[in-house]
mmCIF file of C-alpha atoms in Angstrom:
data_model
loop_
_atom_site.group_PDB
_atom_site.id
_atom_site.type_symbol
_atom_site.label_atom_id
_atom_site.label_comp_id
_atom_site.label_asym_id
_atom_site.label_seq_id
_atom_site.Cartn_x
_atom_site.Cartn_y
_atom_site.Cartn_z
ATOM 1 C CA MET A 21 0.224 0.280 -0.074
ATOM 2 C CA PRO A 22 0.987 3.512 -0.568
ATOM 3 C CA ARG A 23 2.928 5.812 2.066
ATOM 4 C CA GLY A 24 0.401 6.865 5.094
ATOM 5 C CA LYS A 25 -1.912 4.173 4.234
ATOM 6 C CA LEU A 26 -0.286 1.598 6.158
ATOM 7 C CA LEU A 27 0.745 1.965 9.556
ATOM 8 C CA VAL A 28 3.591 0.453 11.367
ATOM 9 C CA GLU A 29 5.203 2.504 13.874
ATOM 10 C CA PRO A 30 3.894 1.514 17.487
ATOM 11 C CA THR A 31 2.951 4.643 18.471
ATOM 12 C CA ALA A 32 0.424 4.558 15.337
ATOM 13 C CA LEU A 33 -0.783 1.113 16.153
ATOM 14 C CA ALA A 34 -1.517 1.848 20.060
ATOM 15 C CA GLY A 35 -5.194 3.184 18.950
ATOM 16 C CA TYR A 36 -6.142 -0.122 17.310
ATOM 17 C CA ASP A 37 -5.102 -2.575 20.121
ATOM 18 C CA SER A 38 -8.932 -2.395 21.346
ATOM 19 C CA ASP A 39 -12.168 -1.168 20.966
ATOM 20 C CA GLY A 40 -14.792 1.252 23.090
ATOM 21 C CA LEU A 41 -14.777 -1.550 25.827
ATOM 22 C CA GLY A 42 -10.845 -1.716 26.677
ATOM 23 C CA TYR A 43 -11.273 -4.666 28.281
ATOM 24 C CA LYS A 44 -8.444 -6.937 26.407
ATOM 25 C CA HIS A 45 -5.367 -5.347 24.409
ATOM 26 C CA PHE A 46 -4.055 -7.105 21.204
ATOM 27 C CA ARG A 47 -1.508 -5.061 19.119
ATOM 28 C CA PRO A 48 -1.871 -5.509 15.587
ATOM 29 C CA ASP A 49 1.297 -5.903 13.514
ATOM 30 C CA ALA A 50 0.279 -3.234 10.828
ATOM 31 C CA VAL A 51 -3.208 -1.026 10.300
ATOM 32 C CA ALA A 52 -4.079 -0.424 6.447
ATOM 33 C CA LEU A 53 -6.173 2.587 5.448
ATOM 34 C CA PRO A 54 -7.764 1.888 1.955
ATOM 35 C CA GLU A 55 -9.379 4.628 0.141
ATOM 36 C CA ASP A 56 -12.280 2.633 -1.725
ATOM 37 C CA GLY A 57 -13.515 -0.498 -2.418
ATOM 38 C CA GLY A 58 -11.078 -1.616 -5.007
ATOM 39 C CA GLU A 59 -7.855 -0.917 -2.586
ATOM 40 C CA LEU A 60 -9.654 -3.168 0.022
ATOM 41 C CA LEU A 61 -10.487 -5.912 -2.125
ATOM 42 C CA ALA A 62 -7.083 -6.264 -3.404
ATOM 43 C CA LEU A 63 -5.596 -5.768 0.070
ATOM 44 C CA VAL A 64 -7.936 -8.443 1.699
ATOM 45 C CA LYS A 65 -6.735 -10.769 -1.344
ATOM 46 C CA VAL A 66 -3.096 -10.601 -0.619
ATOM 47 C CA LEU A 67 -3.593 -11.079 3.109
ATOM 48 C CA ARG A 68 -5.537 -13.848 2.508
ATOM 49 C CA ASP A 69 -2.686 -15.384 0.473
ATOM 50 C CA LEU A 70 -0.215 -14.796 2.681
ATOM 51 C CA SER A 71 -2.462 -16.174 5.458
ATOM 52 C CA VAL A 72 -1.883 -13.346 7.240
ATOM 53 C CA PRO A 73 -5.013 -12.560 9.959
ATOM 54 C CA TYR A 74 -6.687 -9.446 9.533
ATOM 55 C CA VAL A 75 -9.863 -7.859 11.209
ATOM 56 C CA ALA A 76 -12.379 -5.069 9.988
ATOM 57 C CA ARG A 77 -12.481 -1.826 12.152
ATOM 58 C CA GLY A 78 -14.931 1.255 11.809
ATOM 59 C CA ALA A 79 -14.805 3.762 14.414
ATOM 60 C CA GLY A 80 -13.725 1.250 17.136
ATOM 61 C CA THR A 81 -16.408 2.287 19.374
ATOM 62 C CA SER A 82 -17.987 -1.636 19.319
ATOM 63 C CA LEU A 83 -17.950 -3.030 23.091
ATOM 64 C CA SER A 84 -17.675 -6.387 21.479
ATOM 65 C CA GLY A 85 -14.276 -7.146 20.921
ATOM 66 C CA GLY A 86 -15.271 -7.504 17.393
ATOM 67 C CA PRO A 87 -12.540 -5.302 15.822
ATOM 68 C CA VAL A 88 -9.772 -6.277 17.995
ATOM 69 C CA PRO A 89 -6.926 -8.345 16.279
ATOM 70 C CA ALA A 90 -6.903 -10.836 19.005
ATOM 71 C CA GLN A 91 -4.514 -13.272 16.571
ATOM 72 C CA GLY A 92 -2.013 -9.904 15.665
ATOM 73 C CA GLY A 93 -1.912 -9.148 11.819
ATOM 74 C CA VAL A 94 -3.358 -6.527 10.419
ATOM 75 C CA VAL A 95 -6.580 -3.935 11.063
ATOM 76 C CA ILE A 96 -8.360 -2.855 8.066
ATOM 77 C CA HIS A 97 -9.757 0.528 9.239
ATOM 78 C CA LEU A 98 -12.464 1.498 6.918
ATOM 79 C CA SER A 99 -13.073 5.000 7.684
ATOM 80 C CA ARG A 100 -12.004 6.443 4.439
ATOM 81 C CA LEU A 101 -14.585 4.489 3.117
ATOM 82 C CA HIS A 102 -17.033 7.064 3.979
ATOM 83 C CA ARG A 103 -19.124 7.840 0.999
ATOM 84 C CA ILE A 104 -22.663 7.863 0.678
ATOM 85 C CA GLU A 105 -23.547 6.717 -3.115
ATOM 86 C CA SER A 106 -26.985 7.031 -3.654
ATOM 87 C CA ILE A 107 -30.435 7.793 -1.738
ATOM 88 C CA ASP A 108 -33.607 6.710 -3.558
ATOM 89 C CA ALA A 109 -36.143 8.166 -1.401
ATOM 90 C CA ASP A 110 -39.387 6.338 -3.264
ATOM 91 C CA ALA A 111 -37.918 3.330 -2.440
ATOM 92 C CA GLY A 112 -36.464 3.967 0.930
ATOM 93 C CA VAL A 113 -32.668 2.605 0.407
ATOM 94 C CA ALA A 114 -29.300 4.524 0.837
ATOM 95 C CA VAL A 115 -26.378 2.845 -0.880
ATOM 96 C CA VAL A 116 -23.334 3.808 1.368
ATOM 97 C CA GLU A 117 -19.831 2.505 2.219
ATOM 98 C CA SER A 118 -18.836 1.215 5.382
ATOM 99 C CA GLY A 119 -17.266 4.196 7.067
ATOM 100 C CA VAL A 120 -20.241 6.066 6.515
ATOM 101 C CA VAL A 121 -20.827 7.865 10.114
ATOM 102 C CA LEU A 122 -24.671 7.445 11.558
ATOM 103 C CA ASN A 123 -25.197 10.917 12.066
ATOM 104 C CA GLN A 124 -23.744 11.773 8.940
ATOM 105 C CA LEU A 125 -26.419 9.276 7.158
ATOM 106 C CA ASP A 126 -29.245 11.153 9.130
ATOM 107 C CA GLU A 127 -28.332 14.501 7.916
ATOM 108 C CA ALA A 128 -28.321 13.046 4.193
ATOM 109 C CA LEU A 129 -31.878 11.627 4.557
ATOM 110 C CA ARG A 130 -33.148 14.405 6.516
ATOM 111 C CA PRO A 131 -34.099 16.807 3.294
ATOM 112 C CA HIS A 132 -35.808 13.273 1.787
ATOM 113 C CA GLY A 133 -38.118 12.623 4.898
ATOM 114 C CA LEU A 134 -36.168 9.760 5.849
ATOM 115 C CA TYR A 135 -33.970 8.537 8.713
ATOM 116 C CA TYR A 136 -32.155 5.547 10.275
ATOM 117 C CA PRO A 137 -33.779 4.080 12.895
ATOM 118 C CA PRO A 138 -31.029 1.967 14.814
ATOM 119 C CA ASP A 139 -29.898 4.399 17.205
ATOM 120 C CA PRO A 140 -26.640 3.331 19.390
ATOM 121 C CA SER A 141 -25.510 5.958 21.711
ATOM 122 C CA THR A 142 -22.595 7.010 19.845
ATOM 123 C CA GLY A 143 -24.149 7.651 16.677
ATOM 124 C CA SER A 144 -21.957 10.573 16.161
ATOM 125 C CA VAL A 145 -18.981 8.195 15.633
ATOM 126 C CA CYS A 146 -19.724 5.129 15.140
ATOM 127 C CA THR A 147 -20.172 3.821 11.340
ATOM 128 C CA LEU A 148 -22.347 1.602 9.626
ATOM 129 C CA GLY A 149 -19.910 -0.812 8.741
ATOM 130 C CA GLY A 150 -19.517 -1.416 12.700
ATOM 131 C CA ASN A 151 -23.454 -1.078 13.272
ATOM 132 C CA VAL A 152 -23.827 -4.032 10.337
ATOM 133 C CA ALA A 153 -20.908 -5.965 12.083
ATOM 134 C CA SER A 154 -22.385 -5.964 15.680
ATOM 135 C CA ASN A 155 -26.428 -5.705 14.639
ATOM 136 C CA ALA A 156 -26.342 -2.700 16.712
ATOM 137 C CA GLY A 157 -29.768 -1.138 18.286
ATOM 138 C CA GLY A 158 -29.385 1.407 20.599
ATOM 139 C CA VAL A 159 -32.545 2.674 22.478
ATOM 140 C CA HIS A 160 -34.770 3.198 19.543
ATOM 141 C CA CYS A 161 -34.321 -0.769 18.755
ATOM 142 C CA PHE A 162 -37.286 -1.406 20.988
ATOM 143 C CA ARG A 163 -39.574 0.027 18.365
ATOM 144 C CA TYR A 164 -37.905 -0.206 15.240
ATOM 145 C CA GLY A 165 -35.647 -2.973 15.663
ATOM 146 C CA VAL A 166 -31.586 -3.187 15.165
ATOM 147 C CA THR A 167 -29.246 -2.855 12.324
ATOM 148 C CA SER A 168 -30.143 -6.146 10.427
ATOM 149 C CA ASN A 169 -33.514 -4.817 10.029
ATOM 150 C CA TYR A 170 -32.432 -1.803 7.936
ATOM 151 C CA VAL A 171 -29.665 -4.078 5.462
ATOM 152 C CA LEU A 172 -30.494 -5.002 2.370
ATOM 153 C CA GLY A 173 -27.017 -5.891 0.866
#
């Protein structure tokens, strides 16, 4: 990966050794920051071919240990994949990348008279990819359901 897209210095890796819970700490060997889906796909193929363990990570607000590199390897930080590709208000569908922050999506949906109901308490920082990975819900889930109720693909 080009310079600036692969972190290997111990000080740069320190923030990637746990999630929001902070219960266990596992330092990754590297952190990759792909810019788009093509880079992500190429990276995953290389890591798979080399049998290097990897874990996807969004904002790291999870309380489940999901984005923690328990086996070492590479953390793939998806925050740069933050584009909202399209919004079809009539169908009630938005196509977004995994690094879109929850509140960013809600702001884009508001002019269309729509909103995204799952509401984890970290909506100003948490990413949709992380929400999908953990099936996040928040306080609205009792009325509207959790993330999996809103994902089409």
